[in-house]
Amino acid sequence: MTATDPALTALAQSWCALSLLHGRIEARIERALQAKHDLSAREYSLLDVLSRQHEGDGGHLQMKQVADAVVLSQSATTRLVTRLEDRGLLERYLCPTDRRGIYTNVTEAGLKLLEEARPTNDAALREALDEAAKNPELAPLVRVVETLKAPVPA
């Protein structure tokens, strides 16, 4: 294949459409969460991921798993955790069975904010998808997003 190969051009255009859809959704959610809850989309995602942890085997996520879930580097995730901890929304503590491990949990204040912000997040997502569905280039992607099922944890 060459750089001018039509298949590569179509692939690049498809990637651009997907990137555009992602950017529009993220921007809409970011504006809504910031305006109503003083929360960034990444902060919301982090609170959401951490709120799904549970006690027992595999219940707590390692920082790498959290970083992967919120699509940030481990160092950026650690800084984000620290910011939310400083706001009283998260807390860290040593793993009771492995003193090298550190768990991060959402505090009651963090859970309350997450509960308040969830409808805002969901409404902004719905609005962004509805708006994107009007664009013929993005409409097929919107249909795919709407039919995807969340992966079941292994």
PDB file of C-alpha atoms in Angstrom:
ATOM      1  CA  MET A   1       0.000   0.000   0.000  1.00  0.00           C
ATOM      2  CA  THR A   2       1.171   3.492  -0.724  1.00  0.00           C
ATOM      3  CA  ALA A   3       0.364   6.724   1.039  1.00  0.00           C
ATOM      4  CA  THR A   4      -2.100   7.549  -1.744  1.00  0.00           C
ATOM      5  CA  ASP A   5      -3.821   4.163  -1.580  1.00  0.00           C
ATOM      6  CA  PRO A   6      -7.613   4.728  -1.484  1.00  0.00           C
ATOM      7  CA  ALA A   7      -7.991   2.199   1.347  1.00  0.00           C
ATOM      8  CA  LEU A   8      -5.571   4.165   3.512  1.00  0.00           C
ATOM      9  CA  THR A   9      -7.303   7.418   2.645  1.00  0.00           C
ATOM     10  CA  ALA A  10     -10.687   5.936   3.603  1.00  0.00           C
ATOM     11  CA  LEU A  11      -9.198   4.558   6.819  1.00  0.00           C
ATOM     12  CA  ALA A  12      -7.710   7.951   7.670  1.00  0.00           C
ATOM     13  CA  GLN A  13     -11.047   9.643   6.999  1.00  0.00           C
ATOM     14  CA  SER A  14     -12.840   7.136   9.205  1.00  0.00           C
ATOM     15  CA  TRP A  15     -10.327   7.745  11.996  1.00  0.00           C
ATOM     16  CA  CYS A  16     -10.826  11.508  11.632  1.00  0.00           C
ATOM     17  CA  ALA A  17     -14.609  11.065  11.923  1.00  0.00           C
ATOM     18  CA  LEU A  18     -14.218   8.939  15.051  1.00  0.00           C
ATOM     19  CA  SER A  19     -11.808  11.465  16.546  1.00  0.00           C
ATOM     20  CA  LEU A  20     -14.204  14.298  15.725  1.00  0.00           C
ATOM     21  CA  LEU A  21     -17.108  12.484  17.397  1.00  0.00           C
ATOM     22  CA  HIS A  22     -15.026  11.776  20.494  1.00  0.00           C
ATOM     23  CA  GLY A  23     -13.874  15.397  20.699  1.00  0.00           C
ATOM     24  CA  ARG A  24     -17.392  16.766  20.412  1.00  0.00           C
ATOM     25  CA  ILE A  25     -18.742  14.407  23.064  1.00  0.00           C
ATOM     26  CA  GLU A  26     -15.886  15.115  25.451  1.00  0.00           C
ATOM     27  CA  ALA A  27     -16.178  18.889  24.974  1.00  0.00           C
ATOM     28  CA  ARG A  28     -19.942  18.839  25.612  1.00  0.00           C
ATOM     29  CA  ILE A  29     -19.556  16.728  28.755  1.00  0.00           C
ATOM     30  CA  GLU A  30     -16.632  18.851  29.975  1.00  0.00           C
ATOM     31  CA  ARG A  31     -18.595  22.108  29.643  1.00  0.00           C
ATOM     32  CA  ALA A  32     -21.655  20.692  31.388  1.00  0.00           C
ATOM     33  CA  LEU A  33     -19.755  19.119  34.286  1.00  0.00           C
ATOM     34  CA  GLN A  34     -17.588  22.200  34.827  1.00  0.00           C
ATOM     35  CA  ALA A  35     -20.558  24.564  34.761  1.00  0.00           C
ATOM     36  CA  LYS A  36     -22.809  22.591  37.096  1.00  0.00           C
ATOM     37  CA  HIS A  37     -20.424  20.655  39.356  1.00  0.00           C
ATOM     38  CA  ASP A  38     -16.942  22.199  39.090  1.00  0.00           C
ATOM     39  CA  LEU A  39     -15.763  18.812  37.840  1.00  0.00           C
ATOM     40  CA  SER A  40     -13.779  17.939  34.719  1.00  0.00           C
ATOM     41  CA  ALA A  41     -14.724  15.012  32.505  1.00  0.00           C
ATOM     42  CA  ARG A  42     -11.535  13.199  33.611  1.00  0.00           C
ATOM     43  CA  GLU A  43     -12.347  13.803  37.278  1.00  0.00           C
ATOM     44  CA  TYR A  44     -15.849  12.465  36.730  1.00  0.00           C
ATOM     45  CA  SER A  45     -14.462   9.394  34.942  1.00  0.00           C
ATOM     46  CA  LEU A  46     -12.000   8.739  37.747  1.00  0.00           C
ATOM     47  CA  LEU A  47     -14.691   9.021  40.427  1.00  0.00           C
ATOM     48  CA  ASP A  48     -16.936   6.743  38.380  1.00  0.00           C
ATOM     49  CA  VAL A  49     -14.248   4.077  37.866  1.00  0.00           C
ATOM     50  CA  LEU A  50     -13.183   4.111  41.508  1.00  0.00           C
ATOM     51  CA  SER A  51     -16.782   4.040  42.756  1.00  0.00           C
ATOM     52  CA  ARG A  52     -17.235   0.657  41.073  1.00  0.00           C
ATOM     53  CA  GLN A  53     -14.539  -1.004  43.177  1.00  0.00           C
ATOM     54  CA  HIS A  54     -15.509  -3.503  45.829  1.00  0.00           C
ATOM     55  CA  GLU A  55     -13.942  -5.440  48.670  1.00  0.00           C
ATOM     56  CA  GLY A  56     -12.629  -8.941  48.056  1.00  0.00           C
ATOM     57  CA  ASP A  57     -10.575 -10.568  45.316  1.00  0.00           C
ATOM     58  CA  GLY A  58     -10.044  -8.239  42.378  1.00  0.00           C
ATOM     59  CA  GLY A  59     -12.140  -5.587  44.034  1.00  0.00           C
ATOM     60  CA  HIS A  60      -9.582  -2.807  44.160  1.00  0.00           C
ATOM     61  CA  LEU A  61      -7.852  -1.510  41.074  1.00  0.00           C
ATOM     62  CA  GLN A  62      -4.137  -0.944  40.786  1.00  0.00           C
ATOM     63  CA  MET A  63      -3.105   2.529  39.644  1.00  0.00           C
ATOM     64  CA  LYS A  64      -2.194   1.172  36.184  1.00  0.00           C
ATOM     65  CA  GLN A  65      -5.699  -0.257  35.816  1.00  0.00           C
ATOM     66  CA  VAL A  66      -7.203   3.064  36.868  1.00  0.00           C
ATOM     67  CA  ALA A  67      -4.920   4.940  34.432  1.00  0.00           C
ATOM     68  CA  ASP A  68      -5.999   2.630  31.604  1.00  0.00           C
ATOM     69  CA  ALA A  69      -9.664   3.094  32.487  1.00  0.00           C
ATOM     70  CA  VAL A  70      -9.462   6.902  32.434  1.00  0.00           C
ATOM     71  CA  VAL A  71      -7.034   6.940  29.474  1.00  0.00           C
ATOM     72  CA  LEU A  72      -4.198   8.776  31.204  1.00  0.00           C
ATOM     73  CA  SER A  73      -0.605   7.968  32.027  1.00  0.00           C
ATOM     74  CA  GLN A  74       0.052   6.621  35.511  1.00  0.00           C
ATOM     75  CA  SER A  75       1.736   9.874  36.530  1.00  0.00           C
ATOM     76  CA  ALA A  76      -1.168  11.988  35.262  1.00  0.00           C
ATOM     77  CA  THR A  77      -3.602   9.671  37.042  1.00  0.00           C
ATOM     78  CA  THR A  78      -1.651  10.036  40.280  1.00  0.00           C
ATOM     79  CA  ARG A  79      -1.799  13.841  39.968  1.00  0.00           C
ATOM     80  CA  LEU A  80      -5.540  13.629  39.295  1.00  0.00           C
ATOM     81  CA  VAL A  81      -6.036  11.392  42.332  1.00  0.00           C
ATOM     82  CA  THR A  82      -4.061  13.869  44.447  1.00  0.00           C
ATOM     83  CA  ARG A  83      -6.218  16.802  43.277  1.00  0.00           C
ATOM     84  CA  LEU A  84      -9.413  14.933  44.112  1.00  0.00           C
ATOM     85  CA  GLU A  85      -7.961  13.797  47.428  1.00  0.00           C
ATOM     86  CA  ASP A  86      -7.147  17.437  48.248  1.00  0.00           C
ATOM     87  CA  ARG A  87     -10.805  18.276  47.569  1.00  0.00           C
ATOM     88  CA  GLY A  88     -11.931  15.517  49.955  1.00  0.00           C
ATOM     89  CA  LEU A  89     -13.463  13.415  47.159  1.00  0.00           C
ATOM     90  CA  LEU A  90     -10.979  10.520  47.366  1.00  0.00           C
ATOM     91  CA  GLU A  91      -8.882   8.923  50.081  1.00  0.00           C
ATOM     92  CA  ARG A  92      -5.864   6.635  49.902  1.00  0.00           C
ATOM     93  CA  TYR A  93      -4.856   3.968  52.388  1.00  0.00           C
ATOM     94  CA  LEU A  94      -2.413   1.075  52.609  1.00  0.00           C
ATOM     95  CA  CYS A  95      -3.583  -2.358  51.539  1.00  0.00           C
ATOM     96  CA  PRO A  96      -4.161  -4.355  54.742  1.00  0.00           C
ATOM     97  CA  THR A  97      -2.549  -7.510  53.285  1.00  0.00           C
ATOM     98  CA  ASP A  98       0.314  -5.934  51.299  1.00  0.00           C
ATOM     99  CA  ARG A  99       1.849  -2.812  52.831  1.00  0.00           C
ATOM    100  CA  ARG A 100       3.336  -1.909  49.432  1.00  0.00           C
ATOM    101  CA  GLY A 101      -0.117  -1.551  47.898  1.00  0.00           C
ATOM    102  CA  ILE A 102      -2.127   1.641  48.137  1.00  0.00           C
ATOM    103  CA  TYR A 103      -5.877   1.684  47.615  1.00  0.00           C
ATOM    104  CA  THR A 104      -7.843   4.701  46.511  1.00  0.00           C
ATOM    105  CA  ASN A 105     -11.500   4.952  47.507  1.00  0.00           C
ATOM    106  CA  VAL A 106     -14.188   7.492  46.785  1.00  0.00           C
ATOM    107  CA  THR A 107     -15.292   9.317  49.943  1.00  0.00           C
ATOM    108  CA  GLU A 108     -18.916   9.965  50.881  1.00  0.00           C
ATOM    109  CA  ALA A 109     -18.493  13.503  49.499  1.00  0.00           C
ATOM    110  CA  GLY A 110     -17.114  12.059  46.264  1.00  0.00           C
ATOM    111  CA  LEU A 111     -20.007   9.610  45.954  1.00  0.00           C
ATOM    112  CA  LYS A 112     -22.496  12.414  46.589  1.00  0.00           C
ATOM    113  CA  LEU A 113     -20.896  14.605  43.904  1.00  0.00           C
ATOM    114  CA  LEU A 114     -20.790  11.673  41.487  1.00  0.00           C
ATOM    115  CA  GLU A 115     -24.474  10.971  42.093  1.00  0.00           C
ATOM    116  CA  GLU A 116     -25.310  14.646  41.498  1.00  0.00           C
ATOM    117  CA  ALA A 117     -23.126  14.823  38.371  1.00  0.00           C
ATOM    118  CA  ARG A 118     -24.258  11.570  36.727  1.00  0.00           C
ATOM    119  CA  PRO A 119     -27.490  13.017  35.241  1.00  0.00           C
ATOM    120  CA  THR A 120     -25.496  15.986  33.899  1.00  0.00           C
ATOM    121  CA  ASN A 121     -22.963  13.658  32.312  1.00  0.00           C
ATOM    122  CA  ASP A 122     -25.660  11.435  30.830  1.00  0.00           C
ATOM    123  CA  ALA A 123     -27.669  14.375  29.459  1.00  0.00           C
ATOM    124  CA  ALA A 124     -24.574  15.966  27.898  1.00  0.00           C
ATOM    125  CA  LEU A 125     -23.657  12.636  26.301  1.00  0.00           C
ATOM    126  CA  ARG A 126     -27.166  12.225  24.909  1.00  0.00           C
ATOM    127  CA  GLU A 127     -27.178  15.807  23.566  1.00  0.00           C
ATOM    128  CA  ALA A 128     -23.785  15.367  21.919  1.00  0.00           C
ATOM    129  CA  LEU A 129     -24.850  12.112  20.259  1.00  0.00           C
ATOM    130  CA  ASP A 130     -28.160  13.584  19.091  1.00  0.00           C
ATOM    131  CA  GLU A 131     -26.348  16.549  17.583  1.00  0.00           C
ATOM    132  CA  ALA A 132     -23.728  14.338  15.926  1.00  0.00           C
ATOM    133  CA  ALA A 133     -26.440  12.069  14.475  1.00  0.00           C
ATOM    134  CA  LYS A 134     -27.549  14.994  12.298  1.00  0.00           C
ATOM    135  CA  ASN A 135     -24.147  14.952  10.547  1.00  0.00           C
ATOM    136  CA  PRO A 136     -24.149  12.335   7.743  1.00  0.00           C
ATOM    137  CA  GLU A 137     -20.460  11.563   8.327  1.00  0.00           C
ATOM    138  CA  LEU A 138     -20.945  10.982  12.056  1.00  0.00           C
ATOM    139  CA  ALA A 139     -24.393   9.353  12.056  1.00  0.00           C
ATOM    140  CA  PRO A 140     -23.083   5.808  11.388  1.00  0.00           C
ATOM    141  CA  LEU A 141     -20.660   6.150  14.302  1.00  0.00           C
ATOM    142  CA  VAL A 142     -23.431   7.372  16.586  1.00  0.00           C
ATOM    143  CA  ARG A 143     -25.485   4.292  15.706  1.00  0.00           C
ATOM    144  CA  VAL A 144     -22.540   2.060  16.567  1.00  0.00           C
ATOM    145  CA  VAL A 145     -21.982   3.827  19.903  1.00  0.00           C
ATOM    146  CA  GLU A 146     -25.659   3.484  20.755  1.00  0.00           C
ATOM    147  CA  THR A 147     -25.646  -0.274  20.090  1.00  0.00           C
ATOM    148  CA  LEU A 148     -22.383  -1.134  21.887  1.00  0.00           C
ATOM    149  CA  LYS A 149     -22.662  -3.158  25.030  1.00  0.00           C
ATOM    150  CA  ALA A 150     -20.268  -2.482  27.893  1.00  0.00           C
ATOM    151  CA  PRO A 151     -17.702  -5.256  28.212  1.00  0.00           C
ATOM    152  CA  VAL A 152     -18.301  -7.675  31.035  1.00  0.00           C
ATOM    153  CA  PRO A 153     -15.322  -7.759  33.427  1.00  0.00           C
ATOM    154  CA  ALA A 154     -13.406 -11.020  33.322  1.00  0.00           C
TER     155      ALA A 154
END
